[in-house]
């Protein structure tokens, strides 16, 4: 969401999401976050980039389309080149 807000729209952005836990990766790919997991996300981001359903929020497709989910351990060669790596723990 921050990428959509802060970067020049002419930039081509691809986000590689990786985890050694297949279950965590599939949960992230689903894009559903319960109320307790969205604490701290600004209301304007929730309204613009997520859809409230039931007891949580789904990430809109325009955000999910930027992300490639890949199961691997970053300690091993991923065959990905020219990456800028940011690490975040959820």
Tab-separated table of N, CA and C in Angstrom:
chain	number	residue	atom	x	y	z
A	1	UNK	N	0.818	-1.179	0.000
A	1	UNK	CA	0.000	0.000	0.000
A	1	UNK	C	0.868	1.252	0.000
A	2	UNK	N	1.925	1.211	0.760
A	2	UNK	CA	2.841	2.351	0.789
A	2	UNK	C	3.485	2.540	-0.579
A	3	UNK	N	3.792	1.444	-1.261
A	3	UNK	CA	4.370	1.515	-2.612
A	3	UNK	C	3.439	2.294	-3.530
A	4	UNK	N	2.148	1.991	-3.474
A	4	UNK	CA	1.178	2.688	-4.327
A	4	UNK	C	1.090	4.167	-3.970
A	5	UNK	N	1.269	4.505	-2.726
A	5	UNK	CA	1.146	5.890	-2.268
A	5	UNK	C	2.388	6.720	-2.547
A	6	UNK	N	3.562	6.123	-2.440
A	6	UNK	CA	4.798	6.898	-2.410
A	6	UNK	C	5.649	6.863	-3.679
A	7	UNK	N	5.558	5.809	-4.482
A	7	UNK	CA	6.420	5.713	-5.656
A	7	UNK	C	5.779	6.320	-6.890
A	8	UNK	N	6.610	6.783	-7.775
A	8	UNK	CA	6.179	7.335	-9.057
A	8	UNK	C	5.374	6.268	-9.804
A	9	UNK	N	4.198	6.632	-10.306
A	9	UNK	CA	3.339	5.644	-10.969
A	9	UNK	C	3.953	5.077	-12.245
A	10	UNK	N	4.987	5.718	-12.772
A	10	UNK	CA	5.635	5.200	-13.973
A	10	UNK	C	6.585	4.050	-13.656
A	11	UNK	N	6.928	3.847	-12.377
A	11	UNK	CA	7.820	2.753	-12.000
A	11	UNK	C	7.089	1.421	-12.090
A	12	UNK	N	7.806	0.428	-12.585
A	12	UNK	CA	7.264	-0.925	-12.580
A	12	UNK	C	7.734	-1.596	-11.290
A	13	UNK	N	6.795	-1.968	-10.447
A	13	UNK	CA	7.124	-2.539	-9.154
A	13	UNK	C	6.621	-3.970	-9.079
A	14	UNK	N	7.505	-4.865	-8.672
A	14	UNK	CA	7.143	-6.245	-8.387
A	14	UNK	C	7.648	-6.553	-6.993
A	15	UNK	N	6.790	-7.109	-6.178
A	15	UNK	CA	7.167	-7.457	-4.818
A	15	UNK	C	7.256	-8.974	-4.730
A	16	UNK	N	8.391	-9.466	-4.257
A	16	UNK	CA	8.578	-10.899	-4.054
A	16	UNK	C	8.366	-11.186	-2.576
A	17	UNK	N	7.333	-11.945	-2.271
A	17	UNK	CA	7.056	-12.346	-0.892
A	17	UNK	C	7.501	-13.786	-0.730
A	18	UNK	N	8.354	-14.009	0.251
A	18	UNK	CA	8.927	-15.339	0.432
A	18	UNK	C	8.866	-15.746	1.891
A	19	UNK	N	8.742	-17.037	2.117
A	19	UNK	CA	8.755	-17.557	3.476
A	19	UNK	C	9.158	-19.019	3.399
A	20	UNK	N	9.813	-19.507	4.444
A	20	UNK	CA	10.140	-20.932	4.478
A	20	UNK	C	8.962	-21.740	5.017
A	21	UNK	N	7.936	-21.051	5.515
A	21	UNK	CA	6.708	-21.713	5.966
A	21	UNK	C	5.674	-21.630	4.849
A	22	UNK	N	5.363	-22.770	4.251
A	22	UNK	CA	4.392	-22.806	3.167
A	22	UNK	C	3.022	-22.321	3.657
A	23	UNK	N	2.625	-22.708	4.876
A	23	UNK	CA	1.329	-22.291	5.414
A	23	UNK	C	1.250	-20.775	5.569
A	24	UNK	N	2.311	-20.163	6.076
A	24	UNK	CA	2.334	-18.702	6.222
A	24	UNK	C	2.242	-18.013	4.868
A	25	UNK	N	2.930	-18.569	3.884
A	25	UNK	CA	2.926	-17.993	2.546
A	25	UNK	C	1.534	-18.058	1.916
A	26	UNK	N	0.848	-19.186	2.078
A	26	UNK	CA	-0.495	-19.327	1.517
A	26	UNK	C	-1.492	-18.415	2.236
A	27	UNK	N	-1.305	-18.231	3.526
A	27	UNK	CA	-2.175	-17.314	4.275
A	27	UNK	C	-1.982	-15.882	3.782
A	28	UNK	N	-0.732	-15.500	3.557
A	28	UNK	CA	-0.448	-14.154	3.036
A	28	UNK	C	-1.017	-13.989	1.630
A	29	UNK	N	-0.896	-15.025	0.814
A	29	UNK	CA	-1.404	-14.959	-0.566
A	29	UNK	C	-2.920	-14.787	-0.594
A	30	UNK	N	-3.594	-15.393	0.367
A	30	UNK	CA	-5.053	-15.237	0.468
A	30	UNK	C	-5.422	-13.776	0.694
A	31	UNK	N	-4.622	-13.063	1.468
A	31	UNK	CA	-4.835	-11.635	1.662
A	31	UNK	C	-5.934	-11.274	2.618
A	32	UNK	N	-6.271	-12.169	3.553
A	32	UNK	CA	-7.302	-11.864	4.547
A	32	UNK	C	-6.648	-11.640	5.899
A	33	UNK	N	-7.034	-10.541	6.545
A	33	UNK	CA	-6.486	-10.187	7.841
A	33	UNK	C	-7.622	-9.887	8.809
A	34	UNK	N	-7.612	-10.564	9.959
A	34	UNK	CA	-8.631	-10.334	10.976
A	34	UNK	C	-8.392	-8.966	11.639
A	35	UNK	N	-9.406	-8.511	12.348
A	35	UNK	CA	-9.345	-7.188	12.990
A	35	UNK	C	-8.083	-7.007	13.821
A	36	UNK	N	-7.669	-8.030	14.551
A	36	UNK	CA	-6.499	-7.894	15.419
A	36	UNK	C	-5.193	-7.799	14.638
A	37	UNK	N	-5.180	-8.166	13.357
A	37	UNK	CA	-3.961	-8.121	12.541
A	37	UNK	C	-3.808	-6.808	11.768
A	38	UNK	N	-4.830	-5.973	11.774
A	38	UNK	CA	-4.753	-4.722	11.004
A	38	UNK	C	-4.535	-3.497	11.891
A	39	UNK	N	-4.320	-3.744	13.180
A	39	UNK	CA	-4.066	-2.622	14.090
A	39	UNK	C	-2.847	-1.841	13.606
A	40	UNK	N	-2.977	-0.540	13.556
A	40	UNK	CA	-1.870	0.303	13.126
A	40	UNK	C	-1.915	0.685	11.652
A	41	UNK	N	-2.768	0.031	10.869
A	41	UNK	CA	-2.908	0.419	9.460
A	41	UNK	C	-3.836	1.641	9.415
A	42	UNK	N	-3.383	2.725	8.815
A	42	UNK	CA	-4.212	3.940	8.767
A	42	UNK	C	-5.565	3.692	8.099
A	43	UNK	N	-6.607	4.357	8.602
A	43	UNK	CA	-7.959	4.193	8.069
A	43	UNK	C	-8.040	4.462	6.570
A	44	UNK	N	-7.286	5.476	6.096
A	44	UNK	CA	-7.349	5.786	4.661
A	44	UNK	C	-6.789	4.634	3.816
A	45	UNK	N	-5.791	3.896	4.317
A	45	UNK	CA	-5.270	2.725	3.600
A	45	UNK	C	-6.298	1.593	3.618
A	46	UNK	N	-6.949	1.396	4.768
A	46	UNK	CA	-7.973	0.353	4.864
A	46	UNK	C	-9.088	0.599	3.853
A	47	UNK	N	-9.548	1.833	3.766
A	47	UNK	CA	-10.649	2.170	2.855
A	47	UNK	C	-10.236	2.085	1.393
A	48	UNK	N	-9.007	2.456	1.095
A	48	UNK	CA	-8.551	2.532	-0.292
A	48	UNK	C	-8.065	1.191	-0.847
A	49	UNK	N	-7.423	0.371	-0.010
A	49	UNK	CA	-6.745	-0.812	-0.512
A	49	UNK	C	-7.267	-2.137	0.037
A	50	UNK	N	-8.260	-2.079	0.924
A	50	UNK	CA	-8.787	-3.301	1.513
A	50	UNK	C	-10.313	-3.253	1.505
A	51	UNK	N	-10.930	-4.434	1.591
A	51	UNK	CA	-12.385	-4.549	1.623
A	51	UNK	C	-12.772	-5.239	2.923
A	52	UNK	N	-13.640	-4.590	3.697
A	52	UNK	CA	-14.075	-5.179	4.963
A	52	UNK	C	-15.118	-6.249	4.697
A	53	UNK	N	-14.861	-7.450	5.211
A	53	UNK	CA	-15.798	-8.569	5.073
A	53	UNK	C	-15.802	-9.334	6.388
A	54	UNK	N	-16.974	-9.442	6.993
A	54	UNK	CA	-17.092	-10.197	8.236
A	54	UNK	C	-16.223	-9.612	9.337
A	55	UNK	N	-15.344	-10.456	9.880
A	55	UNK	CA	-14.506	-10.041	11.009
A	55	UNK	C	-13.110	-9.599	10.595
A	56	UNK	N	-12.960	-9.161	9.339
A	56	UNK	CA	-11.636	-8.734	8.900
A	56	UNK	C	-11.666	-8.022	7.563
A	57	UNK	N	-10.502	-8.007	6.932
A	57	UNK	CA	-10.320	-7.277	5.675
A	57	UNK	C	-9.573	-8.132	4.657
A	58	UNK	N	-9.993	-8.030	3.393
A	58	UNK	CA	-9.262	-8.627	2.274
A	58	UNK	C	-8.493	-7.534	1.548
A	59	UNK	N	-7.281	-7.844	1.140
A	59	UNK	CA	-6.477	-6.930	0.331
A	59	UNK	C	-7.072	-6.910	-1.074
A	60	UNK	N	-7.239	-5.726	-1.648
A	60	UNK	CA	-7.792	-5.593	-3.000
A	60	UNK	C	-6.811	-6.155	-4.037
A	61	UNK	N	-7.373	-6.598	-5.154
A	61	UNK	CA	-6.580	-7.213	-6.224
A	61	UNK	C	-5.488	-6.290	-6.754
A	62	UNK	N	-5.720	-4.979	-6.786
A	62	UNK	CA	-4.712	-4.053	-7.321
A	62	UNK	C	-3.415	-4.111	-6.515
A	63	UNK	N	-3.497	-4.488	-5.255
A	63	UNK	CA	-2.308	-4.669	-4.424
A	63	UNK	C	-1.757	-6.077	-4.606
A	64	UNK	N	-2.628	-7.060	-4.572
A	64	UNK	CA	-2.193	-8.455	-4.700
A	64	UNK	C	-1.489	-8.713	-6.028
A	65	UNK	N	-1.875	-7.986	-7.073
A	65	UNK	CA	-1.261	-8.168	-8.393
A	65	UNK	C	0.203	-7.730	-8.433
A	66	UNK	N	0.629	-6.915	-7.491
A	66	UNK	CA	2.028	-6.475	-7.419
A	66	UNK	C	2.937	-7.530	-6.799
A	67	UNK	N	2.335	-8.547	-6.177
A	67	UNK	CA	3.104	-9.469	-5.346
A	67	UNK	C	3.212	-10.850	-5.982
A	68	UNK	N	4.441	-11.347	-6.015
A	68	UNK	CA	4.700	-12.725	-6.437
A	68	UNK	C	5.066	-13.498	-5.177
A	69	UNK	N	4.328	-14.541	-4.873
A	69	UNK	CA	4.587	-15.358	-3.688
A	69	UNK	C	5.463	-16.529	-4.091
A	70	UNK	N	6.570	-16.703	-3.367
A	70	UNK	CA	7.553	-17.718	-3.728
A	70	UNK	C	8.042	-18.437	-2.480
A	71	UNK	N	7.901	-19.742	-2.483
A	71	UNK	CA	8.321	-20.555	-1.345
A	71	UNK	C	9.787	-20.945	-1.500
A	72	UNK	N	10.637	-20.352	-0.675
A	72	UNK	CA	12.040	-20.766	-0.624
A	72	UNK	C	12.738	-20.128	0.563
A	73	UNK	N	13.897	-20.609	0.847
A	73	UNK	CA	14.714	-20.100	1.935
A	73	UNK	C	15.715	-19.118	1.344
A	74	UNK	N	15.732	-17.885	1.828
A	74	UNK	CA	16.604	-16.859	1.261
A	74	UNK	C	18.092	-17.159	1.455
A	75	UNK	N	18.420	-18.121	2.315
A	75	UNK	CA	19.824	-18.511	2.479
A	75	UNK	C	20.331	-19.264	1.245
A	76	UNK	N	19.407	-19.807	0.473
A	76	UNK	CA	19.773	-20.536	-0.747
A	76	UNK	C	19.590	-19.634	-1.957
A	77	UNK	N	20.227	-19.977	-3.061
A	77	UNK	CA	20.100	-19.202	-4.296
A	77	UNK	C	18.661	-19.253	-4.789
A	78	UNK	N	18.070	-18.100	-5.000
A	78	UNK	CA	16.681	-18.040	-5.451
A	78	UNK	C	16.562	-17.817	-6.954
A	79	UNK	N	17.684	-17.651	-7.629
A	79	UNK	CA	17.705	-17.357	-9.067
A	79	UNK	C	17.079	-16.006	-9.393
A	80	UNK	N	16.838	-15.196	-8.394
A	80	UNK	CA	16.330	-13.845	-8.614
A	80	UNK	C	17.504	-12.886	-8.573
A	81	UNK	N	17.568	-12.017	-9.535
A	81	UNK	CA	18.675	-11.061	-9.635
A	81	UNK	C	18.147	-9.643	-9.539
A	82	UNK	N	19.032	-8.710	-9.228
A	82	UNK	CA	18.698	-7.285	-9.167
A	82	UNK	C	17.537	-7.001	-8.214
A	83	UNK	N	17.640	-7.549	-7.004
A	83	UNK	CA	16.601	-7.337	-6.008
A	83	UNK	C	17.023	-6.304	-4.988
A	84	UNK	N	16.062	-5.564	-4.499
A	84	UNK	CA	16.245	-4.753	-3.305
A	84	UNK	C	15.477	-5.498	-2.225
A	85	UNK	N	16.172	-5.906	-1.181
A	85	UNK	CA	15.565	-6.759	-0.170
A	85	UNK	C	15.152	-5.954	1.047
A	86	UNK	N	13.881	-6.068	1.391
A	86	UNK	CA	13.353	-5.551	2.645
A	86	UNK	C	12.804	-6.743	3.409
A	87	UNK	N	13.046	-6.778	4.671
A	87	UNK	CA	12.580	-7.880	5.494
A	87	UNK	C	11.588	-7.368	6.510
A	88	UNK	N	10.485	-8.099	6.686
A	88	UNK	CA	9.489	-7.712	7.659
A	88	UNK	C	8.955	-8.964	8.327
A	89	UNK	N	8.735	-8.862	9.616
A	89	UNK	CA	8.142	-9.963	10.354
A	89	UNK	C	6.722	-9.602	10.654
A	90	UNK	N	5.815	-10.504	10.357
A	90	UNK	CA	4.389	-10.248	10.575
A	90	UNK	C	3.904	-10.986	11.800
